[in-house]
Amino acid sequence: HAQIAFEMKRQQTEDVQAMAYHFLEAGCWNEAMDACLAAGEAASRYFANLSALHWYQKALHAATQPGVTRTTGEILAVYDRLGRSYLSVGQRKEAESTYTRMRDFARLNGDLKSEGNALVQLSYVYGMLYQTDLAERAAMQALEIAGKTLDAELLSNAHYNLGGIDILRGRLEEAKDHFDSVAEHGDQSGEAIPFLYSLRMQSYLSIWSGQYERARSFAQTVIDLGGRVT
């Protein structure tokens, strides 16, 4: 298996799934992780979500074997891809488990930013599971980490989740404050999507409070800016 896999790698084969299989069978875990990630990405490009999930599962299996010499960041990226893959096929409980493991792994290795990102994803998943208290707690923990790291993107994402939770709880003024923060920090981070999402939510909040002209202004801004986002 190892001989076949390394020969396929040398020839830069396009059959990354076969190469991943042989590296896995050979127990070449570092190479298997890379090949499985490549197979998952190839499947994702064709929207073969179940196939992508299979290969991301295998990638994490390889990444967590004894003797693997990969950086903390590389392994955390595998957790994140697997979590997103579970969400893409509607397996929310599995996504919760994956992001919990990602949070714990990041915490164990002292990676505050990745711990915060895992908490943001956990908050989102808990919200989808209608576990609002857990969703709020995870988002607040992410916000606390963002305050320590001064990471604008993490601040933006944590505030966005908290704003959504406040809407569910009927706390519309608190939600507005959070979405104002999303716009502020999303602009600082250079991430257009959270900024546009916050404007959309501000438009909804304005409608609910009877401020229709304000809502129209937010919506028009989303339309104008959205066309520039690729």
Coordinates of C-alpha atoms in Angstrom, one line a residue:
H1 CA 0.0 0.0 0.0
A2 CA 2.8 2.4 0.9
Q3 CA 4.7 1.8 -2.3
I4 CA 1.5 2.4 -4.4
A5 CA 0.6 5.5 -2.5
F6 CA 4.0 7.1 -2.7
E7 CA 4.2 6.3 -6.4
M8 CA 0.8 7.9 -7.0
K9 CA 2.0 11.0 -5.0
R10 CA 5.2 11.1 -7.1
Q11 CA 3.2 11.0 -10.3
Q12 CA 0.8 13.7 -8.9
T13 CA -2.2 11.6 -9.5
E14 CA -5.6 13.1 -9.9
D15 CA -7.2 10.0 -8.2
V16 CA -6.7 11.5 -4.7
Q17 CA -9.3 9.2 -3.2
A18 CA -7.3 6.1 -4.2
M19 CA -4.1 7.6 -3.0
A20 CA -5.8 8.5 0.4
Y21 CA -7.0 4.9 0.7
H22 CA -3.5 3.4 0.2
F23 CA -1.9 5.9 2.6
L24 CA -4.5 5.0 5.2
E25 CA -4.0 1.3 4.7
A26 CA -0.3 1.7 5.0
G27 CA -0.6 3.7 8.2
C28 CA 1.3 6.6 6.8
W29 CA -0.7 9.1 8.9
N30 CA 0.9 12.4 7.9
E31 CA 0.5 11.7 4.2
A32 CA -2.9 10.1 4.8
M33 CA -4.2 13.3 6.4
D34 CA -3.1 15.4 3.5
A35 CA -4.6 13.0 0.9
C36 CA -7.9 12.7 2.8
L37 CA -8.2 16.4 3.0
A38 CA -7.6 16.7 -0.7
A39 CA -10.2 14.0 -1.4
G40 CA -12.7 15.8 0.8
E41 CA -12.1 19.1 -1.0
A42 CA -12.4 17.4 -4.4
A43 CA -15.7 15.9 -3.3
S44 CA -16.9 19.3 -1.9
R45 CA -16.2 21.0 -5.3
Y46 CA -18.8 18.6 -6.8
F47 CA -21.2 19.1 -3.9
A48 CA -20.8 15.4 -3.0
N49 CA -21.3 16.2 0.7
L50 CA -21.5 12.7 2.0
S51 CA -18.3 11.7 0.2
A52 CA -16.6 14.8 1.6
L53 CA -17.8 14.0 5.1
H54 CA -16.3 10.5 4.7
W55 CA -12.9 11.8 3.8
Y56 CA -12.9 14.5 6.5
Q57 CA -13.7 11.8 9.0
K58 CA -10.7 9.8 7.7
A59 CA -8.5 12.9 7.8
L60 CA -9.3 13.5 11.5
H61 CA -8.6 9.8 12.2
A62 CA -5.2 10.2 10.6
A63 CA -4.5 13.5 12.3
T64 CA -5.0 12.1 15.8
Q65 CA -2.8 9.0 15.4
P66 CA 0.3 8.6 17.6
G67 CA 3.4 9.9 15.9
V68 CA 1.7 12.4 13.6
T69 CA 4.0 15.5 13.2
R70 CA 1.4 18.1 12.3
T71 CA 1.0 21.6 13.8
T72 CA -1.8 22.4 16.2
G73 CA -3.2 24.7 13.5
E74 CA -3.3 22.1 10.9
I75 CA -5.1 19.6 13.1
L76 CA -7.6 22.3 14.2
A77 CA -8.3 23.0 10.6
V78 CA -9.3 19.4 10.1
Y79 CA -11.7 19.6 13.0
D80 CA -13.3 22.7 11.5
R81 CA -13.8 21.2 8.1
L82 CA -15.3 18.1 9.6
G83 CA -17.7 20.2 11.7
R84 CA -18.8 22.2 8.7
S85 CA -19.2 19.0 6.7
Y86 CA -21.5 17.5 9.4
L87 CA -23.6 20.7 9.2
S88 CA -23.8 20.5 5.4
V89 CA -25.6 17.1 5.7
G90 CA -27.7 18.1 8.6
Q91 CA -25.9 16.0 11.3
R92 CA -26.1 18.6 14.0
K93 CA -25.3 16.4 17.0
E94 CA -22.2 15.1 15.3
A95 CA -21.2 18.7 14.5
E96 CA -21.7 19.6 18.2
S97 CA -19.4 16.7 19.2
T98 CA -16.7 17.7 16.7
Y99 CA -16.7 21.4 17.7
T100 CA -16.6 20.4 21.4
R101 CA -13.5 18.3 20.6
M102 CA -12.0 21.2 18.6
R103 CA -12.6 23.6 21.5
D104 CA -11.0 21.2 24.0
F105 CA -8.0 20.5 21.7
A106 CA -7.4 24.2 21.1
R107 CA -7.7 24.9 24.9
L108 CA -5.2 22.1 25.7
N109 CA -2.7 23.6 23.2
G110 CA -3.2 27.2 24.3
D111 CA -4.7 28.4 21.0
L112 CA -7.1 31.0 22.2
K113 CA -8.3 32.2 18.7
S114 CA -9.2 28.7 17.6
E115 CA -10.9 28.0 20.9
G116 CA -13.0 31.1 20.3
N117 CA -13.8 30.0 16.8
A118 CA -14.9 26.6 18.0
L119 CA -17.1 28.3 20.6
V120 CA -18.7 30.5 17.9
Q121 CA -19.5 27.4 15.9
L122 CA -20.8 25.6 19.0
S123 CA -23.0 28.5 19.7
Y124 CA -24.4 28.3 16.2
V125 CA -25.0 24.5 16.4
Y126 CA -26.6 24.8 19.8
G127 CA -29.0 27.4 18.3
M128 CA -29.9 25.0 15.6
L129 CA -30.6 22.4 18.3
Y130 CA -32.8 24.9 20.1
Q131 CA -30.5 24.8 23.1
T132 CA -30.6 28.6 23.6
D133 CA -29.0 28.7 27.0
L134 CA -26.0 26.7 25.8
A135 CA -25.8 28.8 22.6
E136 CA -25.7 32.0 24.7
R137 CA -23.1 30.6 27.1
A138 CA -20.8 29.5 24.2
A139 CA -21.1 32.9 22.4
M140 CA -20.4 34.8 25.7
Q141 CA -17.3 32.6 26.2
A142 CA -16.2 33.4 22.6
L143 CA -16.8 37.1 23.2
E144 CA -14.6 37.0 26.3
I145 CA -11.8 35.3 24.3
A146 CA -12.2 37.9 21.5
G147 CA -11.8 40.6 24.1
K148 CA -8.5 39.1 25.2
T149 CA -7.1 38.5 21.7
L150 CA -8.6 41.7 20.1
D151 CA -9.5 39.6 17.1
A152 CA -12.0 41.7 15.1
E153 CA -13.4 38.7 13.1
L154 CA -14.0 36.7 16.3
L155 CA -15.6 39.7 18.0
S156 CA -17.9 40.2 15.0
N157 CA -19.0 36.5 14.9
A158 CA -19.6 36.3 18.6
H159 CA -21.7 39.5 18.6
Y160 CA -23.7 38.2 15.6
N161 CA -24.6 35.0 17.4
L162 CA -25.6 36.9 20.6
G163 CA -27.7 39.3 18.5
G164 CA -29.6 36.3 17.1
I165 CA -30.1 34.9 20.5
D166 CA -31.4 38.2 21.8
I167 CA -34.0 38.3 19.0
L168 CA -35.2 34.8 20.0
R169 CA -35.5 36.0 23.6
G170 CA -37.4 39.2 22.6
R171 CA -34.5 41.5 23.7
L172 CA -34.6 43.7 20.6
E173 CA -32.6 46.6 22.0
E174 CA -29.8 44.3 23.1
A175 CA -29.9 42.7 19.7
K176 CA -29.5 46.0 18.0
D177 CA -26.4 46.8 20.1
H178 CA -24.9 43.4 19.1
F179 CA -25.5 44.0 15.4
D180 CA -24.0 47.5 15.7
S181 CA -20.9 45.8 17.1
V182 CA -21.0 43.2 14.2
A183 CA -20.9 46.1 11.7
E184 CA -18.1 47.8 13.6
H185 CA -15.8 44.8 14.0
G186 CA -16.7 43.2 10.7
D187 CA -15.6 46.4 9.0
Q188 CA -12.3 46.3 10.9
S189 CA -11.6 42.7 10.1
G190 CA -12.3 43.2 6.4
E191 CA -14.9 40.5 6.4
A192 CA -17.8 41.6 4.2
I193 CA -20.3 38.8 5.0
P194 CA -20.7 39.5 8.7
F195 CA -21.1 43.2 8.0
L196 CA -23.8 42.5 5.4
Y197 CA -25.6 40.1 7.7
S198 CA -25.6 42.7 10.5
L199 CA -27.2 45.2 8.1
R200 CA -29.8 42.7 7.1
M201 CA -30.7 42.0 10.8
Q202 CA -30.8 45.8 11.5
S203 CA -33.3 46.1 8.7
Y204 CA -35.5 43.4 10.3
L205 CA -35.3 45.1 13.7
S206 CA -36.2 48.4 12.2
I207 CA -39.3 46.9 10.5
W208 CA -40.4 45.3 13.8
S209 CA -40.1 48.7 15.6
G210 CA -42.0 50.5 12.8
Q211 CA -39.0 52.4 11.5
Y212 CA -39.7 51.6 7.9
E213 CA -37.5 54.3 6.2
R214 CA -34.6 53.1 8.4
A215 CA -35.3 49.6 7.3
R216 CA -35.3 50.6 3.7
S217 CA -32.0 52.3 4.1
F218 CA -30.4 49.2 5.6
A219 CA -31.8 47.0 2.9
Q220 CA -30.6 49.3 0.1
T221 CA -27.1 49.3 1.6
V222 CA -27.1 45.5 1.6
I223 CA -28.2 45.4 -2.0
D224 CA -25.6 48.0 -3.0
L225 CA -22.7 46.3 -1.2
G226 CA -23.8 42.7 -1.8
G227 CA -23.3 43.0 -5.5
R228 CA -19.6 43.8 -4.9
V229 CA -19.0 40.6 -2.7
T230 CA -17.8 37.6 -4.7

